[in-house]
Amino acid sequence: MNTIKSNLTLQVIIAMLAGITVGLLLNISGLNSTGSFVNEYIVNGLFQGIGKLFINALKMLVVPLVLFSLICGVCGIGNLSILGRVGMKSFLLYILTTAIAVATAILFATTTGIGQGMQASATASFSAKEAPALIDVLTNIIPTNPIAAMANGEMLQVIFFAILLGISILMVGRKAKSLIEGAELANEVMMKMVSIVMAAAPYAVFALIAKAMAELGFDLLSVLAGYVLVLIAALMFHLFGTLMVLLKLLSGLSPMRFIRKMRNVQVFAFSTSSSNATIPVTIRTVTERLGVNNSVASFTVPFGATINMDGTAIMQGVATVFIANVYAVHLGLTDYLVVIAMAVLASIGTAGVPGVGLIMLSMVFVQVGLPVEGIGLILGVDRLLDMIRTAVNVSGDSVVSVIVAKSEGKLNETIYNDPMAGVTSDTIKLDQAVENEMANVIETLHSRQ
Ligand code: ASP
């Protein structure tokens, strides 16, 4: 039988390294110059095409997966007060980690003094898109039309509807048993679809990363080296320092295990630049590899992908200090507090999709009186930074999922500590025996008619 086993993670990492190498070679050698064959047919043709197919496939899974797993999750918990507690704990942890993230970023940026003495010359013009008002975000949590919410991928609305549906199924009780069984089955089928899509990951990751690297602007990277380096340093500090200390302190679990098992999810987030598109992989890893019960993960992961963005908050902290220095605007303590509050609110109000961090940044700039055009200065290097911060965003979601699950007794530590857990469950080929069995079932059904 053909299975994709432990080597999927390895394959994905090799694909990532190969993508970085090929992309950089295309870039440095000049082969990817505008109008060239490579640029038109390979980078913006083949690579872009493969990458788009894969991201579409991942996005295709998000809504049905979240819907079914959340219905199962709510019914699995079976107790409204526990449900409320899981919701409250994850919400508070998400806010706490985002606030720490942006505070760390401000500290890193102010101590290094990045941007001081630099000439303000925007490399690209930036006009801010409208960010949603917080009151709208809050009232919009209840969808007027759940089908429209699903069609538009409005995650908070889908989450609300699925939870209410799950609670109602629970209240109907015994009569609704087959509905619960149906949801369990649908969830299992969706997880199988995730495995099928993930089998294509090595090729897609290669294509996505090679394209991004081929398009890197090196001139700009060197001009903005200070900004880029300080930002990456703050992101790494948060990922390997703050989050791991929180994990150890609040759950007592091994950070090393966590980091090893998260590699796959991080590469997916890195190559897609979207916490939302990564939801299927995050749910799968958090439940099957880290042992978080689906009743917790089905809620914390999509919720986190929407409202928790530690990496993005770090970008905002560093970018604010950087632009303030470039434009020689003095920011005081109150301004920094405003930045922290805005970064937290903005991450609640905006979804985890590529580039959304810049929209959030414009909200922060308006509040502290920095010129929004300043964002044009960092626009050129944002593509790469978006990839890195998205990997930090999904790691934050997963850390909180593990902590909440542990505190609720919903974490299977045997799975968490088993390096091979969840690795071998990726059977994507139809078993001949299963195939025959299904054919028999269908034949029996037909002969009954
Ligand atoms: N791409 C990020 C995410 O999906 C958001 C951002 O920082 O732009 O998590």
XYZ file of N, CA and C in Angstrom, residues 69-283:
645
model
N -15.848 20.090 12.262
C -15.067 19.764 13.460
C -15.577 20.555 14.663
N -16.104 21.746 14.412
C -16.615 22.532 15.533
C -17.928 21.944 16.069
N -18.775 21.459 15.159
C -20.015 20.809 15.624
C -19.634 19.607 16.502
N -18.665 18.806 15.991
C -18.214 17.645 16.775
C -17.600 18.114 18.094
N -16.824 19.202 18.015
C -16.150 19.709 19.204
C -17.143 20.098 20.275
N -18.162 20.874 19.897
C -19.158 21.332 20.873
C -19.896 20.126 21.455
N -20.306 19.202 20.582
C -21.024 18.025 21.078
C -20.103 17.171 21.938
N -18.802 17.152 21.583
C -17.829 16.371 22.349
C -17.645 16.932 23.748
N -17.643 18.243 23.878
C -17.498 18.845 25.206
C -18.779 18.592 25.997
N -19.895 18.808 25.325
C -21.190 18.458 25.917
C -21.562 19.251 27.158
N -20.876 20.346 27.413
C -21.155 21.090 28.629
C -20.890 22.572 28.343
N -21.940 23.360 28.481
C -21.820 24.753 28.066
C -20.836 25.556 28.910
N -20.714 25.215 30.208
C -19.806 26.034 31.017
C -18.352 25.743 30.631
N -18.056 24.488 30.272
C -16.685 24.181 29.826
C -16.409 24.931 28.518
N -17.416 24.926 27.656
C -17.281 25.609 26.374
C -16.963 27.095 26.592
N -17.689 27.705 27.516
C -17.468 29.115 27.817
C -16.069 29.339 28.369
N -15.622 28.386 29.206
C -14.292 28.518 29.797
C -13.194 28.426 28.738
N -13.361 27.454 27.822
C -12.371 27.302 26.743
C -12.327 28.594 25.921
N -13.515 29.140 25.640
C -13.592 30.379 24.866
C -12.893 31.521 25.583
N -13.183 31.675 26.871
C -12.633 32.780 27.642
C -11.115 32.655 27.783
N -10.659 31.435 28.134
C -9.217 31.234 28.327
C -8.460 31.530 27.032
N -8.967 31.002 25.913
C -8.205 31.215 24.678
C -8.233 32.691 24.287
N -9.369 33.347 24.488
C -9.461 34.767 24.152
C -8.433 35.579 24.959
N -8.389 35.324 26.272
C -7.465 36.077 27.118
C -6.001 35.788 26.756
N -5.715 34.506 26.482
C -4.333 34.162 26.116
C -3.943 34.789 24.780
N -4.888 34.835 23.858
C -4.589 35.442 22.561
C -4.270 36.927 22.731
N -5.053 37.589 23.580
C -4.805 39.013 23.800
C -3.470 39.222 24.518
N -3.220 38.401 25.521
C -1.981 38.515 26.284
C -0.752 38.330 25.389
N -0.775 37.266 24.563
C 0.406 36.999 23.729
C 0.601 38.113 22.698
N -0.494 38.642 22.163
C -0.354 39.722 21.177
C 0.226 40.970 21.848
N -0.255 41.270 23.060
C 0.243 42.460 23.760
C 1.733 42.303 24.093
N 2.122 41.111 24.564
C 3.552 40.885 24.857
C 4.361 41.024 23.566
N 3.797 40.489 22.473
C 4.515 40.513 21.194
C 4.824 41.941 20.776
N 3.816 42.798 20.817
C 4.051 44.159 20.328
C 4.950 44.938 21.299
N 4.833 44.653 22.589
C 5.707 45.325 23.557
C 7.168 44.919 23.314
N 7.382 43.620 23.063
C 8.742 43.141 22.758
C 9.288 43.866 21.532
N 8.422 43.985 20.524
C 8.844 44.604 19.268
C 9.274 46.049 19.508
N 8.494 46.770 20.307
C 8.820 48.178 20.568
C 10.162 48.273 21.302
N 10.366 47.353 22.239
C 11.611 47.318 22.995
C 12.810 47.070 22.076
N 12.689 46.080 21.208
C 13.765 45.767 20.264
C 14.058 46.967 19.364
N 12.978 47.584 18.876
C 13.160 48.657 17.900
C 13.712 49.921 18.533
N 13.245 50.237 19.756
C 13.733 51.479 20.363
C 15.179 51.320 20.838
N 15.537 50.145 21.340
C 16.919 50.006 21.817
C 17.913 50.005 20.652
N 17.481 49.529 19.485
C 18.429 49.523 18.365
C 18.384 50.838 17.582
N 17.333 51.609 17.800
C 17.243 52.921 17.132
C 17.148 52.849 15.616
N 16.538 51.804 15.086
C 16.474 51.643 13.624
C 15.797 52.819 12.929
N 16.325 53.174 11.780
C 15.704 54.209 10.950
C 16.192 55.607 11.253
N 16.967 55.761 12.349
C 17.425 57.116 12.683
C 18.387 57.615 11.610
N 18.152 58.833 11.159
C 19.047 59.434 10.174
C 18.817 58.957 8.751
N 17.802 58.122 8.544
C 17.534 57.636 7.189
C 16.679 58.654 6.441
N 16.898 58.739 5.117
C 16.080 59.657 4.322
C 14.715 59.037 4.050
N 13.666 59.839 4.235
C 12.328 59.306 3.952
C 12.037 59.391 2.466
N 12.284 58.307 1.770
C 11.883 58.305 0.361
C 11.148 57.005 0.088
N 9.846 57.118 0.002
C 9.026 55.918 -0.176
C 9.349 55.269 -1.509
N 9.517 53.929 -1.472
C 9.844 53.225 -2.705
C 8.594 52.838 -3.478
N 7.487 52.866 -2.799
C 6.234 52.546 -3.474
C 5.151 53.344 -2.776
N 4.135 53.725 -3.512
C 3.100 54.507 -2.837
C 2.100 53.562 -2.177
N 1.636 53.975 -1.040
C 0.713 53.113 -0.302
C -0.541 53.889 0.039
N -1.661 53.396 -0.403
C -2.898 54.038 0.035
C -3.665 53.015 0.862
N -3.975 53.436 2.075
C -4.559 52.492 3.019
C -5.959 52.059 2.598
N -6.202 50.758 2.715
C -7.565 50.276 2.492
C -8.349 50.525 3.766
N -9.651 50.625 3.623
C -10.493 50.824 4.806
C -10.377 49.630 5.753
N -10.101 49.889 7.002
C -10.119 48.791 7.971
C -11.501 48.805 8.627
N -12.022 47.636 8.971
C -13.364 47.611 9.551
C -13.386 48.243 10.943
N -14.459 48.948 11.279
C -14.577 49.523 12.616
C -14.826 48.391 13.601
N -14.267 48.538 14.819
C -14.359 47.436 15.779
C -15.807 47.073 16.097
N -16.655 48.094 16.179
C -18.053 47.819 16.519
C -18.697 46.949 15.428
N -18.311 47.210 14.162
C -18.850 46.386 13.076
C -18.356 44.952 13.195
N -17.061 44.831 13.544
C -16.499 43.483 13.684
C -17.292 42.712 14.737
N -17.578 43.400 15.871
C -18.265 42.710 16.968
C -19.704 42.363 16.602
N -20.417 43.318 15.996
C -21.823 43.012 15.676
C -21.931 42.022 14.523
N -20.904 42.032 13.650
C -20.957 41.118 12.502
C -20.664 39.670 12.857
N -20.353 39.420 14.131
C -20.064 38.029 14.500
C -21.296 37.156 14.247
N -22.482 37.752 14.380
C -23.691 36.975 14.098
C -24.061 37.164 12.636
N -24.016 36.091 11.856
C -24.311 36.241 10.428
C -25.812 36.359 10.179
N -26.202 37.187 9.207
C -27.624 37.226 8.868
C -27.952 36.030 7.993
N -26.933 35.520 7.328
C -27.156 34.388 6.444
C -25.950 33.444 6.551
N -26.124 32.311 7.228
C -24.964 31.437 7.460
C -24.349 30.906 6.170
N -25.185 30.718 5.153
C -24.641 30.191 3.889
C -23.725 31.256 3.267
N -24.171 32.519 3.332
C -23.338 33.600 2.793
C -22.041 33.693 3.591
N -22.143 33.516 4.920
C -20.939 33.574 5.759
C -19.944 32.507 5.309
N -20.468 31.308 5.029
C -19.574 30.229 4.593
C -19.024 30.537 3.209
N -19.897 31.038 2.336
C -19.452 31.324 0.969
C -18.358 32.382 0.967
N -18.448 33.345 1.886
C -17.447 34.413 1.912
C -16.283 34.115 2.845
N -16.301 32.941 3.455
C -15.213 32.565 4.357
C -15.096 33.484 5.562
N -16.229 33.990 6.061
C -16.197 34.855 7.253
C -16.038 33.967 8.482
N -14.794 33.819 8.935
C -14.540 32.792 9.949
C -15.274 33.006 11.270
N -15.292 34.255 11.774
C -15.951 34.457 13.073
C -17.431 34.099 12.968
N -18.046 34.423 11.822
C -19.466 34.103 11.625
C -19.682 32.591 11.523
N -18.783 31.934 10.803
C -18.905 30.473 10.674
C -18.744 29.826 12.050
N -17.776 30.325 12.827
C -17.545 29.785 14.169
C -18.811 29.955 15.020
N -19.392 31.152 14.969
C -20.590 31.416 15.770
C -21.717 30.459 15.385
N -21.947 30.339 14.075
C -23.042 29.485 13.607
C -22.808 28.021 14.004
N -21.566 27.548 13.821
C -21.276 26.144 14.126
C -21.463 25.859 15.618
N -21.045 26.810 16.469
C -21.191 26.598 17.915
C -22.670 26.540 18.281
N -23.457 27.460 17.727
C -24.883 27.489 18.037
C -25.566 26.204 17.544
N -25.133 25.759 16.370
C -25.698 24.528 15.813
C -25.365 23.349 16.727
N -24.096 23.293 17.153
C -23.672 22.210 18.040
C -24.465 22.226 19.338
N -24.635 23.425 19.920
C -25.377 23.532 21.180
C -26.825 23.069 20.971
N -27.426 23.478 19.858
C -28.816 23.100 19.598
C -28.957 21.595 19.422
N -27.966 21.002 18.727
C -28.003 19.542 18.546
C -27.961 18.870 19.921
N -27.079 19.390 20.785
C -26.970 18.842 22.142
C -28.300 18.946 22.884
N -28.970 20.093 22.713
C -30.216 20.314 23.448
C -31.338 19.406 22.961
N -31.290 19.054 21.674
C -32.317 18.149 21.155
C -32.133 16.753 21.782
N -30.872 16.433 22.099
C -30.609 15.199 22.839
C -30.605 13.947 21.990
N -31.095 12.851 22.596
C -30.969 11.528 21.998
C -31.415 11.449 20.536
N -32.522 12.153 20.233
C -33.053 12.101 18.868
C -32.037 12.558 17.831
N -31.108 13.423 18.259
C -30.160 14.016 17.305
C -28.880 13.182 17.178
N -28.917 11.959 17.742
C -27.709 11.137 17.759
C -27.134 10.926 16.350
N -28.024 10.656 15.408
C -27.515 10.368 14.055
C -26.883 11.621 13.432
N -27.356 12.785 13.853
C -26.773 14.031 13.346
C -25.331 14.170 13.852
N -25.144 13.833 15.132
C -23.788 13.899 15.697
C -22.883 12.890 14.994
N -23.435 11.687 14.804
C -22.627 10.659 14.119
C -22.284 11.112 12.708
N -23.267 11.754 12.049
C -23.035 12.259 10.693
C -21.923 13.298 10.683
N -21.949 14.196 11.685
C -20.925 15.245 11.746
C -19.552 14.631 12.002
N -19.514 13.604 12.886
C -18.239 12.918 13.171
C -17.667 12.320 11.893
N -18.557 11.703 11.142
C -18.142 11.047 9.909
C -17.664 12.078 8.894
N -18.452 13.146 8.767
C -18.077 14.203 7.811
C -16.726 14.797 8.199
N -16.494 14.908 9.510
C -15.225 15.445 9.976
C -14.075 14.516 9.596
N -14.323 13.223 9.747
C -13.283 12.259 9.404
C -12.973 12.330 7.904
N -14.036 12.461 7.114
C -13.858 12.546 5.662
C -13.063 13.817 5.314
N -13.386 14.916 5.992
C -12.667 16.169 5.710
C -11.183 16.032 6.059
N -10.901 15.337 7.178
C -9.495 15.154 7.553
C -8.767 14.321 6.496
N -9.508 13.387 5.888
C -8.905 12.589 4.823
C -8.571 13.499 3.634
N -9.490 14.432 3.361
C -9.236 15.366 2.259
C -7.992 16.211 2.542
N -7.819 16.567 3.817
C -6.623 17.335 4.183
C -5.375 16.510 3.834
N -5.421 15.222 4.160
C -4.262 14.361 3.867
C -3.994 14.304 2.366
N -5.077 14.213 1.582
C -4.890 14.132 0.128
C -4.226 15.422 -0.385
N -4.745 16.560 0.075
C -4.181 17.837 -0.389
C -2.725 17.975 0.073
N -2.469 17.510 1.297
C -1.111 17.651 1.825
C -0.094 16.813 1.062
N -0.572 15.775 0.393
C 0.360 14.947 -0.367
C 1.015 15.774 -1.480
N 0.324 16.835 -1.911
C 0.891 17.670 -2.978
C 1.798 18.759 -2.430
N 1.888 18.828 -1.095
C 2.590 19.949 -0.472
C 4.039 20.159 -0.938
N 4.846 19.103 -1.051
C 6.243 19.361 -1.418
C 6.373 20.150 -2.721
N 5.583 19.793 -3.737
C 5.672 20.501 -5.023
C 5.195 21.939 -4.874
N 4.074 22.080 -4.152
C 3.481 23.405 -4.008
C 4.378 24.330 -3.196
N 4.929 23.786 -2.111
C 5.816 24.595 -1.264
C 7.027 25.058 -2.083
N 7.566 24.131 -2.878
C 8.696 24.500 -3.738
C 8.299 25.662 -4.646
N 7.160 25.523 -5.327
C 6.741 26.537 -6.304
C 6.485 27.887 -5.629
N 5.781 27.856 -4.506
C 5.435 29.108 -3.816
C 6.683 29.842 -3.334
N 7.612 29.076 -2.755
C 8.794 29.717 -2.195
C 9.761 30.157 -3.297
N 9.890 29.326 -4.330
C 10.788 29.707 -5.430
C 10.294 31.017 -6.055
N 8.985 31.152 -6.212
C 8.430 32.387 -6.803
C 8.732 33.594 -5.895
N 8.470 33.409 -4.611
C 8.688 34.534 -3.694
C 10.155 34.958 -3.679
N 11.054 33.972 -3.666
C 12.483 34.298 -3.594
C 12.982 34.897 -4.914
N 12.440 34.407 -6.035
C 12.864 34.947 -7.335
C 12.494 36.416 -7.442
N 11.491 36.812 -6.690
C 11.029 38.204 -6.781
C 11.572 39.112 -5.685
N 12.439 38.564 -4.838
C 12.992 39.374 -3.742
C 13.759 40.569 -4.286
N 13.521 41.718 -3.690
C 14.288 42.881 -4.126
C 15.517 43.036 -3.240
N 16.680 42.617 -3.731
C 17.873 42.660 -2.886
C 18.338 44.074 -2.566
N 18.179 44.968 -3.572
C 18.623 46.351 -3.345
C 17.883 46.913 -2.139
N 16.573 46.651 -2.173
C 15.730 47.185 -1.114
C 16.048 46.524 0.228
N 16.301 45.206 0.147
C 16.626 44.470 1.378
C 17.846 45.075 2.051
N 18.848 45.471 1.238
C 20.056 45.999 1.873
C 19.817 47.409 2.420
N 18.997 48.190 1.696
C 18.688 49.537 2.199
C 17.948 49.439 3.536
N 17.027 48.460 3.595
C 16.190 48.330 4.793
C 16.702 47.253 5.741
N 17.980 46.892 5.596
C 18.531 45.778 6.373
C 18.251 45.930 7.870
N 18.379 47.148 8.392
C 18.166 47.368 9.824
C 16.765 46.966 10.226
N 15.803 47.462 9.482
C 14.391 47.153 9.769
C 14.138 45.647 9.691
N 14.615 45.052 8.591
C 14.367 43.616 8.372
C 15.012 42.785 9.483
N 16.261 43.101 9.816
C 16.962 42.284 10.810
C 16.348 42.412 12.200
N 16.037 43.652 12.594
C 15.443 43.837 13.927
C 14.087 43.131 13.989
N 13.329 43.241 12.906
C 12.012 42.585 12.884
C 12.152 41.066 12.999
N 13.077 40.509 12.218
C 13.254 39.055 12.271
C 13.744 38.628 13.659
N 14.638 39.425 14.251
C 15.143 39.091 15.584
C 13.994 39.088 16.606
N 13.125 40.097 16.523
C 12.004 40.162 17.470
C 11.044 38.998 17.250
N 10.829 38.629 15.984
C 9.935 37.489 15.690
C 10.499 36.201 16.271
N 11.817 35.996 16.094
C 12.438 34.772 16.598
C 12.432 34.741 18.132
N 12.664 35.910 18.732
C 12.643 35.993 20.193
C 11.269 35.588 20.721
N 10.234 36.079 20.046
C 8.875 35.762 20.504
C 8.574 34.267 20.318
N 8.958 33.756 19.140
C 8.659 32.355 18.829
C 9.412 31.390 19.751
N 10.717 31.573 19.832
C 11.516 30.600 20.591
C 11.672 30.974 22.064
N 11.450 32.242 22.387
C 11.583 32.666 23.779
C 10.229 32.747 24.464
N 9.537 33.862 24.239
C 8.278 34.119 24.948
C 7.285 32.961 24.869
N 6.982 32.524 23.633
C 5.938 31.489 23.503
C 6.346 30.187 24.180
N 7.631 29.847 24.074
C 8.074 28.583 24.673
C 8.100 28.670 26.202
N 8.459 29.857 26.727
C 8.433 30.036 28.182
C 6.978 29.927 28.669
N 6.063 30.561 27.934
C 4.645 30.477 28.317
C 4.158 29.028 28.283
N 4.570 28.313 27.233
C 4.160 26.908 27.108
C 4.643 26.099 28.304
N 5.910 26.297 28.651
C 6.496 25.546 29.771
C 5.825 25.946 31.089
N 5.688 27.261 31.295
C 5.131 27.746 32.565
C 3.677 27.330 32.750
N 2.889 27.467 31.688
C 1.445 27.256 31.847
C 0.989 25.820 31.610
N 1.850 25.004 30.974
C 1.400 23.628 30.751
C 2.401 22.599 31.243
N 3.639 23.023 31.468
C 4.674 22.096 31.931
C 5.169 21.158 30.833
N 4.716 21.369 29.593
C 5.100 20.459 28.509
C 6.427 20.869 27.873
N 7.010 19.910 27.127
C 8.326 20.162 26.550
C 8.256 21.074 25.319
N 8.910 22.247 25.379
C 8.933 23.133 24.210
C 9.643 22.494 23.012
N 10.664 21.660 23.281
C 11.415 21.037 22.178
C 10.501 20.200 21.304
N 9.657 19.392 21.978
C 8.723 18.538 21.240
C 7.803 19.393 20.382
N 7.342 20.465 21.009
C 6.409 21.357 20.319
C 7.057 21.908 19.043
N 8.272 22.398 19.201
C 8.946 23.022 18.052
C 9.146 22.003 16.937
N 9.561 20.789 17.300
C 9.788 19.762 16.282
C 8.516 19.455 15.522
N 7.411 19.336 16.270
C 6.164 18.924 15.620
C 5.500 20.054 14.830
N 5.909 21.273 15.108
C 5.282 22.419 14.437
C 5.919 22.760 13.089
N 7.041 22.125 12.788
C 7.781 22.519 11.583
C 6.921 22.550 10.329
N 6.126 21.486 10.179
C 5.264 21.378 9.002
C 4.319 22.565 8.865
N 3.643 22.865 9.974
C 2.666 23.951 9.964
C 3.364 25.270 9.631
N 4.557 25.436 10.206
C 5.273 26.689 9.971
C 5.668 26.842 8.500
N 6.091 25.734 7.896
C 6.453 25.830 6.470
C 5.216 26.149 5.625
N 4.085 25.560 5.973
C 2.844 25.859 5.235
C 2.486 27.331 5.378
N 2.581 27.839 6.600
C 2.239 29.242 6.829
C 3.222 30.135 6.090
N 4.496 29.753 6.142
C 5.549 30.521 5.482
C 5.293 30.577 3.974
N 4.929 29.442 3.384
C 4.786 29.469 1.928
C 3.454 30.045 1.465
N 2.401 29.952 2.285
C 1.118 30.501 1.839
C 0.890 31.931 2.336
N 1.633 32.375 3.328
C 1.437 33.695 3.962
C 0.023 33.889 4.448
N -0.626 32.816 4.858
C -2.005 32.975 5.301
C -2.335 32.005 6.441
N -2.633 32.580 7.605
C -3.031 31.727 8.732
C -4.327 30.995 8.402
N -5.213 31.681 7.671
C -6.500 31.068 7.336
C -6.337 29.846 6.446
N -5.530 29.994 5.385
C -5.346 28.863 4.473
C -4.630 27.721 5.177
N -3.887 28.038 6.244
C -3.138 26.995 6.954
C -4.012 26.255 7.971
N -5.230 26.745 8.227
C -6.088 26.134 9.263
C -6.181 24.598 9.155
N -6.419 24.041 7.960
C -6.533 22.573 7.904
C -5.286 21.872 8.429
N -4.114 22.400 8.064
C -2.867 21.759 8.494
C -2.655 21.977 10.002
N -3.010 23.169 10.479
C -2.835 23.440 11.908
C -3.741 22.523 12.732
N -5.015 22.414 12.332
C -5.935 21.553 13.097
C -5.414 20.123 13.117
